[in-house]
JSON list of C-alpha atoms in Angstrom, two decimals:
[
{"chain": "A", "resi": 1, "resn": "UNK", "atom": "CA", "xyz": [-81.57, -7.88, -32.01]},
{"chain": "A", "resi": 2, "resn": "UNK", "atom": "CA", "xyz": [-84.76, -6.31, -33.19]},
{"chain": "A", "resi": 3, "resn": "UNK", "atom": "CA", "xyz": [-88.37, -6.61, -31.12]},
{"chain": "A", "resi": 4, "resn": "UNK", "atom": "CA", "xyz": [-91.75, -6.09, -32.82]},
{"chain": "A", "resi": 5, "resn": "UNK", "atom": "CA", "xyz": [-92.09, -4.72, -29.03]},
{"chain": "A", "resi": 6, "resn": "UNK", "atom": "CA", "xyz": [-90.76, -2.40, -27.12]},
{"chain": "A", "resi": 7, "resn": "UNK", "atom": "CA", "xyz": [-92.36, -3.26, -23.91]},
{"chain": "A", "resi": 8, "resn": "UNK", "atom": "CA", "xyz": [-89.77, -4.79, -21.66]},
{"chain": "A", "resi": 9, "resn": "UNK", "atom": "CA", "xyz": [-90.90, -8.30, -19.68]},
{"chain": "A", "resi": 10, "resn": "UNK", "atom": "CA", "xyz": [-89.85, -8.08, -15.92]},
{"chain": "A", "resi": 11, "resn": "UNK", "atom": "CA", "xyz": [-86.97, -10.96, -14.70]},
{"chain": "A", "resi": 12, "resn": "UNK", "atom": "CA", "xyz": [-88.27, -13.42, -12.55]},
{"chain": "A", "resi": 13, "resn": "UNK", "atom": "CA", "xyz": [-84.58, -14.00, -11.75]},
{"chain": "A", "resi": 14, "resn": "UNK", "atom": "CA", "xyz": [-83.17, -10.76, -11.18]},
{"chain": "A", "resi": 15, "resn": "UNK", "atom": "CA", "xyz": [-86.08, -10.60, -8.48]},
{"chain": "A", "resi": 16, "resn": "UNK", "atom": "CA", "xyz": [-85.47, -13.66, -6.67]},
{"chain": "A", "resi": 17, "resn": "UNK", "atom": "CA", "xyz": [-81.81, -13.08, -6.74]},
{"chain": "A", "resi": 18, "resn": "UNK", "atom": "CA", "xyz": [-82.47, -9.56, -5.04]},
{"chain": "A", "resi": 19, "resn": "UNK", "atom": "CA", "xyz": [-84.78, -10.69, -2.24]},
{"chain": "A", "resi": 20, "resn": "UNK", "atom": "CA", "xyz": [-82.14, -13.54, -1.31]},
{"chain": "A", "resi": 21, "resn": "UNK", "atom": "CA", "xyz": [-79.92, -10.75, -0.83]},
{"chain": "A", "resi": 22, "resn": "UNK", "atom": "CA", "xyz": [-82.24, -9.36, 1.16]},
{"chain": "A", "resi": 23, "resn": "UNK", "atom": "CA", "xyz": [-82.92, -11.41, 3.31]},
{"chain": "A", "resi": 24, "resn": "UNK", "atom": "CA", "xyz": [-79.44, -10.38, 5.04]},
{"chain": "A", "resi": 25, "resn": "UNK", "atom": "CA", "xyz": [-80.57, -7.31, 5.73]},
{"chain": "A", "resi": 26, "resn": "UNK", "atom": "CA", "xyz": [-80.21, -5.80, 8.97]},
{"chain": "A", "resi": 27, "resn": "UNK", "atom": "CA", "xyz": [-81.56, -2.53, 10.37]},
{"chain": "A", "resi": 28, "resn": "UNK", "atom": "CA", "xyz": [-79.19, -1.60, 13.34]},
{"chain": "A", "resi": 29, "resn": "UNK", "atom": "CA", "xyz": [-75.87, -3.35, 14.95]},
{"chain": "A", "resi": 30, "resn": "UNK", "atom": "CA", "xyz": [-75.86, -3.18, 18.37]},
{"chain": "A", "resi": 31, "resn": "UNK", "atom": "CA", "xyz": [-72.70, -0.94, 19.95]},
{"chain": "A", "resi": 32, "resn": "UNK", "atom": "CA", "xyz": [-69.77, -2.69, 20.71]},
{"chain": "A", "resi": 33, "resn": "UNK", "atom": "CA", "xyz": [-67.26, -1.94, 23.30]},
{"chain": "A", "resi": 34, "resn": "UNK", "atom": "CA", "xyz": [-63.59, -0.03, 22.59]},
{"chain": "A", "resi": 35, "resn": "UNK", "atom": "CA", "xyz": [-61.63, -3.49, 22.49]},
{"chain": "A", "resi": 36, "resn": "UNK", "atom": "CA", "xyz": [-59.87, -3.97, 18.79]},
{"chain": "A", "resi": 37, "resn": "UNK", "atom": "CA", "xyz": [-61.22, -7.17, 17.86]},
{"chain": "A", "resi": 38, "resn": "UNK", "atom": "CA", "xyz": [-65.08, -5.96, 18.21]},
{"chain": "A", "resi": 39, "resn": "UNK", "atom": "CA", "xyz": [-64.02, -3.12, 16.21]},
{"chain": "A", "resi": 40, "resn": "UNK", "atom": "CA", "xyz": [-62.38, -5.41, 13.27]},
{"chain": "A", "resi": 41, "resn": "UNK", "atom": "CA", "xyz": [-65.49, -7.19, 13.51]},
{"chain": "A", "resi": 42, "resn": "UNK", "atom": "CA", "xyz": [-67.90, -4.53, 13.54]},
{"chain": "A", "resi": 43, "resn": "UNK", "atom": "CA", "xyz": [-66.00, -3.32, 10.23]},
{"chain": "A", "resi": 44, "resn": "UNK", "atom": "CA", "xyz": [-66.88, -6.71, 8.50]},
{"chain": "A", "resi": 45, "resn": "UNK", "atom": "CA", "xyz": [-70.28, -6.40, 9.46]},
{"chain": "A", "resi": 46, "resn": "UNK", "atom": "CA", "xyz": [-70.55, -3.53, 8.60]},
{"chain": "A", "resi": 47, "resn": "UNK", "atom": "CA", "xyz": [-68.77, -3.65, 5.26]},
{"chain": "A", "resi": 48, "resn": "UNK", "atom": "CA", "xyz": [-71.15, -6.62, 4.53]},
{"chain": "A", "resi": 49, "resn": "UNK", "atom": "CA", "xyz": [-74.25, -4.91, 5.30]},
{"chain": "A", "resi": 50, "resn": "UNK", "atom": "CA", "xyz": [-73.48, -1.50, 3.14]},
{"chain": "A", "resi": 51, "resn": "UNK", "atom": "CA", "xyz": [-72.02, -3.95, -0.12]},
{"chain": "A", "resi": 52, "resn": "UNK", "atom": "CA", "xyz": [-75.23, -5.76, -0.01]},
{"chain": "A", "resi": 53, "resn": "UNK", "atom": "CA", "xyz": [-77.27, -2.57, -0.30]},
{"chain": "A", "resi": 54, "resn": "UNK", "atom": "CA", "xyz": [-74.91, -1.25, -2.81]},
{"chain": "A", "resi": 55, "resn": "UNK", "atom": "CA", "xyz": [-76.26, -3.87, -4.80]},
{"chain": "A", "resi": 56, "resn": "UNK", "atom": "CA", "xyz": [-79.79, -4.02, -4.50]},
{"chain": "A", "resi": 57, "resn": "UNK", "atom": "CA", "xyz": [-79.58, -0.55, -5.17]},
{"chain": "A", "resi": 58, "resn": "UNK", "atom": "CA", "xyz": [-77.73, -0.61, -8.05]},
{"chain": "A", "resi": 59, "resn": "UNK", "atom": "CA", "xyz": [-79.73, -3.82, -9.53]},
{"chain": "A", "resi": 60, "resn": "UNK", "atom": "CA", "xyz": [-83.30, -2.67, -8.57]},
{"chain": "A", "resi": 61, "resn": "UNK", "atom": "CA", "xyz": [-82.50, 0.59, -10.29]},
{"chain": "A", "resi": 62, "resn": "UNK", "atom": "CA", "xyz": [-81.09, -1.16, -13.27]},
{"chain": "A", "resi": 63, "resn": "UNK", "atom": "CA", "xyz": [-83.99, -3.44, -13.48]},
{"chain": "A", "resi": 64, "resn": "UNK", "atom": "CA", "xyz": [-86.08, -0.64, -13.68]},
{"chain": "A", "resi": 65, "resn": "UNK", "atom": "CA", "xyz": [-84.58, 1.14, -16.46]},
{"chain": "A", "resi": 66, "resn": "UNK", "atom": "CA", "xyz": [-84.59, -1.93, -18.58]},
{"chain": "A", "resi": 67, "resn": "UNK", "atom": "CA", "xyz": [-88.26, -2.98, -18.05]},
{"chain": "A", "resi": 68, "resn": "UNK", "atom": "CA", "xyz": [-88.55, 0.92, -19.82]},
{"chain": "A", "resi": 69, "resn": "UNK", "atom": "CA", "xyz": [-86.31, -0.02, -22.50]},
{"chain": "A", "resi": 70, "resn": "UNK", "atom": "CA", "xyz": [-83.60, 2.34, -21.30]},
{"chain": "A", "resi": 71, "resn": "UNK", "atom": "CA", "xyz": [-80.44, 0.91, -22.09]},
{"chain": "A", "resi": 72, "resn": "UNK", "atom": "CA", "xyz": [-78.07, 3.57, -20.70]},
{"chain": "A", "resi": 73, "resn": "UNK", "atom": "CA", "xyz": [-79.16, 4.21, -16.95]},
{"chain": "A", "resi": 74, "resn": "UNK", "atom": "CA", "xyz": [-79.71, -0.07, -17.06]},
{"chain": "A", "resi": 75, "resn": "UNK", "atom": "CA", "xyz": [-76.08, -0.82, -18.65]},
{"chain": "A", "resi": 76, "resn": "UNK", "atom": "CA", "xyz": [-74.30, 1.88, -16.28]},
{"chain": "A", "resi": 77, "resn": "UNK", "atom": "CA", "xyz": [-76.19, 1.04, -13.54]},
{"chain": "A", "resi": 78, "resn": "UNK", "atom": "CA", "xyz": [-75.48, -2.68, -13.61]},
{"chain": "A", "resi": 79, "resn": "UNK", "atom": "CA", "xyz": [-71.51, -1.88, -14.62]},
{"chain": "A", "resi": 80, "resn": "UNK", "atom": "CA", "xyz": [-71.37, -0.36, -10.84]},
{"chain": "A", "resi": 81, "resn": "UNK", "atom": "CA", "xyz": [-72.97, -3.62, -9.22]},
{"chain": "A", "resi": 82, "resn": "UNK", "atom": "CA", "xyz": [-70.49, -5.96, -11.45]},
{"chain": "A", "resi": 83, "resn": "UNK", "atom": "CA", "xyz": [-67.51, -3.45, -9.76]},
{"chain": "A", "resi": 84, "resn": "UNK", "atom": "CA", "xyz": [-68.91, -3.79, -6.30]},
{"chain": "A", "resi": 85, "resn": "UNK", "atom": "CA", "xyz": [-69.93, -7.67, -6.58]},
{"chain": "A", "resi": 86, "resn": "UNK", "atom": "CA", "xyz": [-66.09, -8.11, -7.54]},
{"chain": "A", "resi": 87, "resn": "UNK", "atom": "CA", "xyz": [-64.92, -6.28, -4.85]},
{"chain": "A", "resi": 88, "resn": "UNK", "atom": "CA", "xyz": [-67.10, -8.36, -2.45]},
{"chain": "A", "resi": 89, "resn": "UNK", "atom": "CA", "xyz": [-65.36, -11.89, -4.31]},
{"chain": "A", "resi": 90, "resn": "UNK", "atom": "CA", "xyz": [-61.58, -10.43, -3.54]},
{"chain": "A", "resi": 91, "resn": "UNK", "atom": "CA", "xyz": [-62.43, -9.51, -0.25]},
{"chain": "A", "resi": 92, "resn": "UNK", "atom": "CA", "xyz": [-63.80, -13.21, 0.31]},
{"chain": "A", "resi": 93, "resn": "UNK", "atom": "CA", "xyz": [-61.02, -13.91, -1.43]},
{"chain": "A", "resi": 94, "resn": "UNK", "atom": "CA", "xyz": [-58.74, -12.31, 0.88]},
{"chain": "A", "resi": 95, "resn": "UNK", "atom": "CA", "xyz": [-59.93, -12.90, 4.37]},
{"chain": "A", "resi": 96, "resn": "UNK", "atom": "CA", "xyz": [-60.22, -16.60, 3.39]},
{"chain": "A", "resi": 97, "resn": "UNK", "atom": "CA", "xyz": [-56.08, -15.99, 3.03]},
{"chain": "A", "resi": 98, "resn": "UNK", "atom": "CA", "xyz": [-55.13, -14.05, 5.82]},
{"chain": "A", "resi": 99, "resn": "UNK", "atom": "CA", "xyz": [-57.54, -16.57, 8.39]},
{"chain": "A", "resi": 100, "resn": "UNK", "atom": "CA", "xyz": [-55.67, -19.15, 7.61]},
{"chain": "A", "resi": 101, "resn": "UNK", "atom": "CA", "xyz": [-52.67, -17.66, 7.98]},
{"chain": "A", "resi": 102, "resn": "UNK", "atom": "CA", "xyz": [-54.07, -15.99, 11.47]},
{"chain": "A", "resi": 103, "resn": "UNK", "atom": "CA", "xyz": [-52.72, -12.11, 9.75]},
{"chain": "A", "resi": 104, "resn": "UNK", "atom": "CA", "xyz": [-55.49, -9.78, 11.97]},
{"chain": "A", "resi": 105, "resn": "UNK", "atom": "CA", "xyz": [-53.43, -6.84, 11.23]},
{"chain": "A", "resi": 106, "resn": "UNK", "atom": "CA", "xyz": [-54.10, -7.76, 7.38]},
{"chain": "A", "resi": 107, "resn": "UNK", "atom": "CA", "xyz": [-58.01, -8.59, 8.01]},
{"chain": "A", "resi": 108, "resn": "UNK", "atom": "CA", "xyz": [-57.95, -4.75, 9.99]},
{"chain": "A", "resi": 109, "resn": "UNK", "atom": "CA", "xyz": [-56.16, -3.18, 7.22]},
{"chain": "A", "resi": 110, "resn": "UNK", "atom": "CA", "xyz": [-57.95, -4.95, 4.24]},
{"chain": "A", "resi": 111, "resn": "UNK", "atom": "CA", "xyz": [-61.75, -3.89, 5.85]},
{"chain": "A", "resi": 112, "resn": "UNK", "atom": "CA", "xyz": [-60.84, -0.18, 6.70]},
{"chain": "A", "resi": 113, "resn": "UNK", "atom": "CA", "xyz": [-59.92, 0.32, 2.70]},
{"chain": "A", "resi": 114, "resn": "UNK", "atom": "CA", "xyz": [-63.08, -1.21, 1.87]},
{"chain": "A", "resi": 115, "resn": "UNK", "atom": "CA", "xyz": [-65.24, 0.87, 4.52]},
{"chain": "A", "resi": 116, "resn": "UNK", "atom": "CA", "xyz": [-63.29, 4.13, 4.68]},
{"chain": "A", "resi": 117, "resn": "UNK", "atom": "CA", "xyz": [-60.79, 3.39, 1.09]},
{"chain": "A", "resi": 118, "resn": "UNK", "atom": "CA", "xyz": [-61.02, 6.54, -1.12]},
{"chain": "A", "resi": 119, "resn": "UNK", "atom": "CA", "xyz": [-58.47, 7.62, -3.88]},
{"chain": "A", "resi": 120, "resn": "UNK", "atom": "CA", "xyz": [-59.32, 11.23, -4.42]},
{"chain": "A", "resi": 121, "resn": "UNK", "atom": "CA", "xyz": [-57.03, 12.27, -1.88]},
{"chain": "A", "resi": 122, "resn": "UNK", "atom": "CA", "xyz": [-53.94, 11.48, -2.62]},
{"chain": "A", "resi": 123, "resn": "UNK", "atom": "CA", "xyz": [-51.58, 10.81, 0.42]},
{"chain": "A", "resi": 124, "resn": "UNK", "atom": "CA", "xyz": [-53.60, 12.43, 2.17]},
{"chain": "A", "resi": 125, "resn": "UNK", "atom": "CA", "xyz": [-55.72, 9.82, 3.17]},
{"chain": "A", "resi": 126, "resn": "UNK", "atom": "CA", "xyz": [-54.35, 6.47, 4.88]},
{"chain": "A", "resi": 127, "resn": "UNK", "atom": "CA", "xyz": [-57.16, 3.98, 3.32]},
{"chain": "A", "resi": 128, "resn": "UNK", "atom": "CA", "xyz": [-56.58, 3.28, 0.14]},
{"chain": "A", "resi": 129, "resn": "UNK", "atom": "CA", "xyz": [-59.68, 1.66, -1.86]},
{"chain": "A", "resi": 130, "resn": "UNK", "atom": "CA", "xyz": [-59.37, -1.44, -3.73]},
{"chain": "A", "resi": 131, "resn": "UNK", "atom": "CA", "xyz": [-58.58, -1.29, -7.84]},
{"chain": "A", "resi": 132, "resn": "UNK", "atom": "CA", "xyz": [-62.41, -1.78, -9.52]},
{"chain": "A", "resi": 133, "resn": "UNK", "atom": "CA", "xyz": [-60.50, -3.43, -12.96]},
{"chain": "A", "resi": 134, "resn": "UNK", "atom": "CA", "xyz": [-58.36, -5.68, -11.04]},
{"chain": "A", "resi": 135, "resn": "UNK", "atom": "CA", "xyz": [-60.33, -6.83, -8.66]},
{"chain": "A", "resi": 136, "resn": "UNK", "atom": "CA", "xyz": [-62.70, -7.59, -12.47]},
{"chain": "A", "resi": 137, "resn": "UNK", "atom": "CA", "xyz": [-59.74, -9.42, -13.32]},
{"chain": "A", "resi": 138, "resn": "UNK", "atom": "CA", "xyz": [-59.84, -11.53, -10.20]},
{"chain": "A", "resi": 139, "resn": "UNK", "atom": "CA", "xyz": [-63.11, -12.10, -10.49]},
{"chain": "A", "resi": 140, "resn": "UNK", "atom": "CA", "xyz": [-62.82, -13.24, -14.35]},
{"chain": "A", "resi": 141, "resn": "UNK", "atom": "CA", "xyz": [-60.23, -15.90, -13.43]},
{"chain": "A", "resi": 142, "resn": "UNK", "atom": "CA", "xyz": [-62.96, -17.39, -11.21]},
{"chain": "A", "resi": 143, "resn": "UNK", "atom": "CA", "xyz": [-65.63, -17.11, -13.71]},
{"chain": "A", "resi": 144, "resn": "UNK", "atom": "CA", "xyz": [-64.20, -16.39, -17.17]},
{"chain": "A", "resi": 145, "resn": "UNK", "atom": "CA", "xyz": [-66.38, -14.12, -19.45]},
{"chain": "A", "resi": 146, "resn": "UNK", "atom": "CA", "xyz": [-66.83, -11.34, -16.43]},
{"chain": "A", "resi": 147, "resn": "UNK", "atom": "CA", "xyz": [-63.90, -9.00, -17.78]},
{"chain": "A", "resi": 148, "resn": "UNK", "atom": "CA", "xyz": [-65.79, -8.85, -21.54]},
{"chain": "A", "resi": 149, "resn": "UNK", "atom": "CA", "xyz": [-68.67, -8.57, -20.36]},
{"chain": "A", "resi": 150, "resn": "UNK", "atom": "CA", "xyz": [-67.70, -5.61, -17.60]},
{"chain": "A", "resi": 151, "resn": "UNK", "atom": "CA", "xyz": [-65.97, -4.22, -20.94]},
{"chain": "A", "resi": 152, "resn": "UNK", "atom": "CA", "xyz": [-68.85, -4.31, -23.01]},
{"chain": "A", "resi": 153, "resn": "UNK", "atom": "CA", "xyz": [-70.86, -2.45, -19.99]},
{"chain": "A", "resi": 154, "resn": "UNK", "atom": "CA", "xyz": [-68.51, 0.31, -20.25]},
{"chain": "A", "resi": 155, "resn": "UNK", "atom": "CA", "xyz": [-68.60, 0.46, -23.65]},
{"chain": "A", "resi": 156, "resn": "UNK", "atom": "CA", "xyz": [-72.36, 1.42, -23.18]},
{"chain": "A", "resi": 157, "resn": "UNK", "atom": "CA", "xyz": [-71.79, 3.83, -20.19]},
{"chain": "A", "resi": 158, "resn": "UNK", "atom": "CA", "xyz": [-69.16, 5.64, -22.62]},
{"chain": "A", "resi": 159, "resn": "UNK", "atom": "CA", "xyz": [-70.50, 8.45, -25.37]},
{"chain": "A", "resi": 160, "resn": "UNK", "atom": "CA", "xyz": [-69.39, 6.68, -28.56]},
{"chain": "A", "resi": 161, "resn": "UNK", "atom": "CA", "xyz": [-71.28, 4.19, -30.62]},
{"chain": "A", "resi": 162, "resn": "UNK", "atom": "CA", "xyz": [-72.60, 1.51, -28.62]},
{"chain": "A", "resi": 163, "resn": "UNK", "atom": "CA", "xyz": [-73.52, 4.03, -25.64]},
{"chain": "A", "resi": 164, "resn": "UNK", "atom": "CA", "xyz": [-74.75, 7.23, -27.95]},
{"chain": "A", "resi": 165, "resn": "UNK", "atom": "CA", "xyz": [-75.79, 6.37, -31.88]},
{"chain": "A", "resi": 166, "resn": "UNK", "atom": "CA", "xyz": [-76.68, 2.25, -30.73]},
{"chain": "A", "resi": 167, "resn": "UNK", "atom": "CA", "xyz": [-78.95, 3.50, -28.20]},
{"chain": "A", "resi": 168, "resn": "UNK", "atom": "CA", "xyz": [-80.59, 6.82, -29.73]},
{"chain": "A", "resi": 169, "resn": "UNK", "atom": "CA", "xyz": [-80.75, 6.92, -33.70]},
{"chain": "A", "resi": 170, "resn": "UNK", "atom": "CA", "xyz": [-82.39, 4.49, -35.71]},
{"chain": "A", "resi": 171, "resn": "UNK", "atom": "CA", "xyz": [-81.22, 5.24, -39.33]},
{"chain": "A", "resi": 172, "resn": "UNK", "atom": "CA", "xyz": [-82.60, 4.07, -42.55]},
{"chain": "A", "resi": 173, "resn": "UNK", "atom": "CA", "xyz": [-81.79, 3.92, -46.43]},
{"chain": "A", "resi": 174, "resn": "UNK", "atom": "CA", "xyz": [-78.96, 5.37, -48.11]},
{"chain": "A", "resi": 175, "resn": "UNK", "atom": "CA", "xyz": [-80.17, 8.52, -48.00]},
{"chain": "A", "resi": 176, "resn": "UNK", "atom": "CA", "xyz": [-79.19, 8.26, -44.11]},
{"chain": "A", "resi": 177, "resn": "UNK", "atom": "CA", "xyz": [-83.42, 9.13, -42.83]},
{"chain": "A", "resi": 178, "resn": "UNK", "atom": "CA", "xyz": [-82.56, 9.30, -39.16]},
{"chain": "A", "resi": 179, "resn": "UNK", "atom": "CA", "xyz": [-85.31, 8.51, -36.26]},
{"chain": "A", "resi": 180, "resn": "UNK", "atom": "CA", "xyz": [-84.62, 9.57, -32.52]},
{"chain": "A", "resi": 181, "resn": "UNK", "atom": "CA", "xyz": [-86.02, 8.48, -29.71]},
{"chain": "A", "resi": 182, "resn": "UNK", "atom": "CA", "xyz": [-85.87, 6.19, -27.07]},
{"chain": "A", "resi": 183, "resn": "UNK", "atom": "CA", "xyz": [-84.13, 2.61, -27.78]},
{"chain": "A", "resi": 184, "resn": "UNK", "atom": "CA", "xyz": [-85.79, 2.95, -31.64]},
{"chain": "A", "resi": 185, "resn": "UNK", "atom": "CA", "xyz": [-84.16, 0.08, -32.60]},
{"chain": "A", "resi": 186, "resn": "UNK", "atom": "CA", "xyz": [-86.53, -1.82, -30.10]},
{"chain": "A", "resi": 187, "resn": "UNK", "atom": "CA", "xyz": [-83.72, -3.87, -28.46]},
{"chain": "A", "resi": 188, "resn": "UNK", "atom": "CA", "xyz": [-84.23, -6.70, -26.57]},
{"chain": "A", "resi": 189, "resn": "UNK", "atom": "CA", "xyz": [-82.93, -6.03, -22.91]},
{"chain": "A", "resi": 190, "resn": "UNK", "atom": "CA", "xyz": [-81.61, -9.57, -21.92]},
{"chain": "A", "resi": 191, "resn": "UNK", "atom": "CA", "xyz": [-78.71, -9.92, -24.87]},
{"chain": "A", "resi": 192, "resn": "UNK", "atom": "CA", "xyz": [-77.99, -6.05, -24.03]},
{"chain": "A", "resi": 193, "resn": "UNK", "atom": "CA", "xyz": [-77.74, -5.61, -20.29]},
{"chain": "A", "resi": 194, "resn": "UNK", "atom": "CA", "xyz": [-79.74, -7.26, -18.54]},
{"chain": "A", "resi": 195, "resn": "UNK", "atom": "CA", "xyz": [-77.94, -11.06, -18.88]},
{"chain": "A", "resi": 196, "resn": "UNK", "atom": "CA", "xyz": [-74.84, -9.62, -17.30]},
{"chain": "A", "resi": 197, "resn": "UNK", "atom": "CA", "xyz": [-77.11, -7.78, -14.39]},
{"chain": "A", "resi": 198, "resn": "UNK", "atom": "CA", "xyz": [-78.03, -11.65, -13.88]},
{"chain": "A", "resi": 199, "resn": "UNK", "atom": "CA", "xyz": [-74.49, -13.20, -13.65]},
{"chain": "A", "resi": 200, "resn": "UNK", "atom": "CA", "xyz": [-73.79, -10.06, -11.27]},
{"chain": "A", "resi": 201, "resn": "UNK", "atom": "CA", "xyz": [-76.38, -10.89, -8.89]},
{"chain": "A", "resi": 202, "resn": "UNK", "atom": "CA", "xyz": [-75.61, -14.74, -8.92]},
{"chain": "A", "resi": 203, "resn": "UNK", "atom": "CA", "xyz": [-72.00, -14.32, -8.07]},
{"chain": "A", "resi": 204, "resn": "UNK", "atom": "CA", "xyz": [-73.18, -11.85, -5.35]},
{"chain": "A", "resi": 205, "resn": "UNK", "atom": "CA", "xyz": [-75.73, -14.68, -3.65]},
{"chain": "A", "resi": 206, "resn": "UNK", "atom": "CA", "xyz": [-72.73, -17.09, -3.58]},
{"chain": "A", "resi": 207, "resn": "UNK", "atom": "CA", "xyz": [-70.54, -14.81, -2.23]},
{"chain": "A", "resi": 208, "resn": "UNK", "atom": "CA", "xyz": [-72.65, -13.35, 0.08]},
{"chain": "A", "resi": 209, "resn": "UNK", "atom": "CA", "xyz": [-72.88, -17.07, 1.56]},
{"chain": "A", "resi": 210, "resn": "UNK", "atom": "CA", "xyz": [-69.04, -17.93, 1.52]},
{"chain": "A", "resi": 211, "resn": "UNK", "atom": "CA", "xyz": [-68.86, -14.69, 3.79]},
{"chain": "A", "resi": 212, "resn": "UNK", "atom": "CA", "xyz": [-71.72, -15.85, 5.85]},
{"chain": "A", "resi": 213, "resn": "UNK", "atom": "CA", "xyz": [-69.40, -19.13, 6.42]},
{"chain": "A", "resi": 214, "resn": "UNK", "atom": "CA", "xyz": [-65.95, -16.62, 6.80]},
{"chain": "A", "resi": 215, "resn": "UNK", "atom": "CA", "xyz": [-67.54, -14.45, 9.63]},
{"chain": "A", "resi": 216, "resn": "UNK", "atom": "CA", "xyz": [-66.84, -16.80, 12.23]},
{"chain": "A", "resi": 217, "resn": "UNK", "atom": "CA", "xyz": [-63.40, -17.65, 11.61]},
{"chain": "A", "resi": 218, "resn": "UNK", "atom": "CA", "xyz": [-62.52, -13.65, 10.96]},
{"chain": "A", "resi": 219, "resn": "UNK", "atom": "CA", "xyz": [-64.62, -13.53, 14.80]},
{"chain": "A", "resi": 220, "resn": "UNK", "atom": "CA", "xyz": [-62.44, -16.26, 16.36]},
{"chain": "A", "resi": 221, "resn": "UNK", "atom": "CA", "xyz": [-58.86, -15.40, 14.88]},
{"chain": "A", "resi": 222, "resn": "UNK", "atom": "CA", "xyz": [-59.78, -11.28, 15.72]},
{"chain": "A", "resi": 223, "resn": "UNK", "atom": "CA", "xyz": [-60.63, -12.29, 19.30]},
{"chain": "A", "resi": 224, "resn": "UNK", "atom": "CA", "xyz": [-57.95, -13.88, 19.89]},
{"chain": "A", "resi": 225, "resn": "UNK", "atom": "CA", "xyz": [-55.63, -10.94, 19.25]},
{"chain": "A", "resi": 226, "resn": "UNK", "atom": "CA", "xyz": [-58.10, -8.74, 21.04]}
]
């Protein structure tokens, strides 16, 4: 899609989406004592508090790069908040699971690969993080449409055509008259980017609230295996 202007118009919803978000925000967690359930439960708070972050980070920064008209720091940028808003659905996912069936040991295991999960390590390392694409694939069943457009995002982080010659080279005739520059092609940001940075940050505000309503069960069945 073609603009007679380049200037980009700023989201109203991508900004009210991020303050909800953070409006959770918290600046310090008091310390806890050495007991295992305050420990589990300090590991969902603070799991919660660094995802949330993660994603204001990511979408403010993304926002920003599309209100310039730069598609590839916006489309990267919002293809790691649509990875870390669907780990934060399987996690909901999963603690909603293992509550009900009162598995502590699984809630302890599942938050230390989410706060301390790597997979550069090899064996090395006892916390495994989760899988980015399948938890995407978890996420799509909920809301169908999530794994194309996470796809399509890639597509634009990777050096081919949508992510080097769509984004860079505006070419003309037969003759093959090539213009460089900056998003030449004038590109609207919403149909390329910025729509999916929106369905992101949606499923992020409703799952940030089902975890809200999680806490206190993951508090009650963790204390009482304390």
């Amino acid at each position: 899609m073609v603009t007679e202007d380049p200037t980009q118009a700023a989201s109203g919803q991508v900004e009210q989406l991020v303050d909800r978000l953070k409006r959770c925000f918290v600046n310090e967690l008091e310390e806890v004592g050495p007991d295992a359930s305050a420990r589990s439960l300090r590991l969902f708070d603070v799991w919660r508090q660094v995802s949330l972050r993660r994603i204001v980070d990511l979408a403010e920064s993304a926002e920003a790069s599309f209100l310039q008209g730069r598609l590839l720091p916006g489309c990267t940028l919002t293809r790691s908040a649509v990875e870390t808003v669907a780990i934060q659905y399987v996690v909901w996912k999963k603690l909603d699971a293992l509550t009900d069936a009162s598995d502590h040991r699984g809630i302890h295991t599942l938050l230390m690969s989410v706060v301390f999960g790597r997979r550069d390590k090899g064996g090395d390392w006892p916390n495994k993080s989760m899988n980015v694409l399948t938890a995407i694939d978890h996420l799509d069943k909920q809301f169908p449409g999530f794994r194309s457009e996470y796809d399509r995002l890639s597509e634009y982080a990777h050096p081919g055509l949508a992510g080097g010659y769509g984004m860079y080279v505006r070419t003309e005739g037969e003759g093959l008259r090539s213009y460089f520059g900056q998003n030449p092609l004038r590109l609207e940001m919403g149909p390329w980017g910025r729509s999916e940075l929106e369905h992101a940050l949606l499923v992020a505000v409703t799952f940030n609230n089902l975890l809200n309503d999680v806490r206190p069960r993951v508090q009650a069945l963790v204390g009482h295996h304390g």
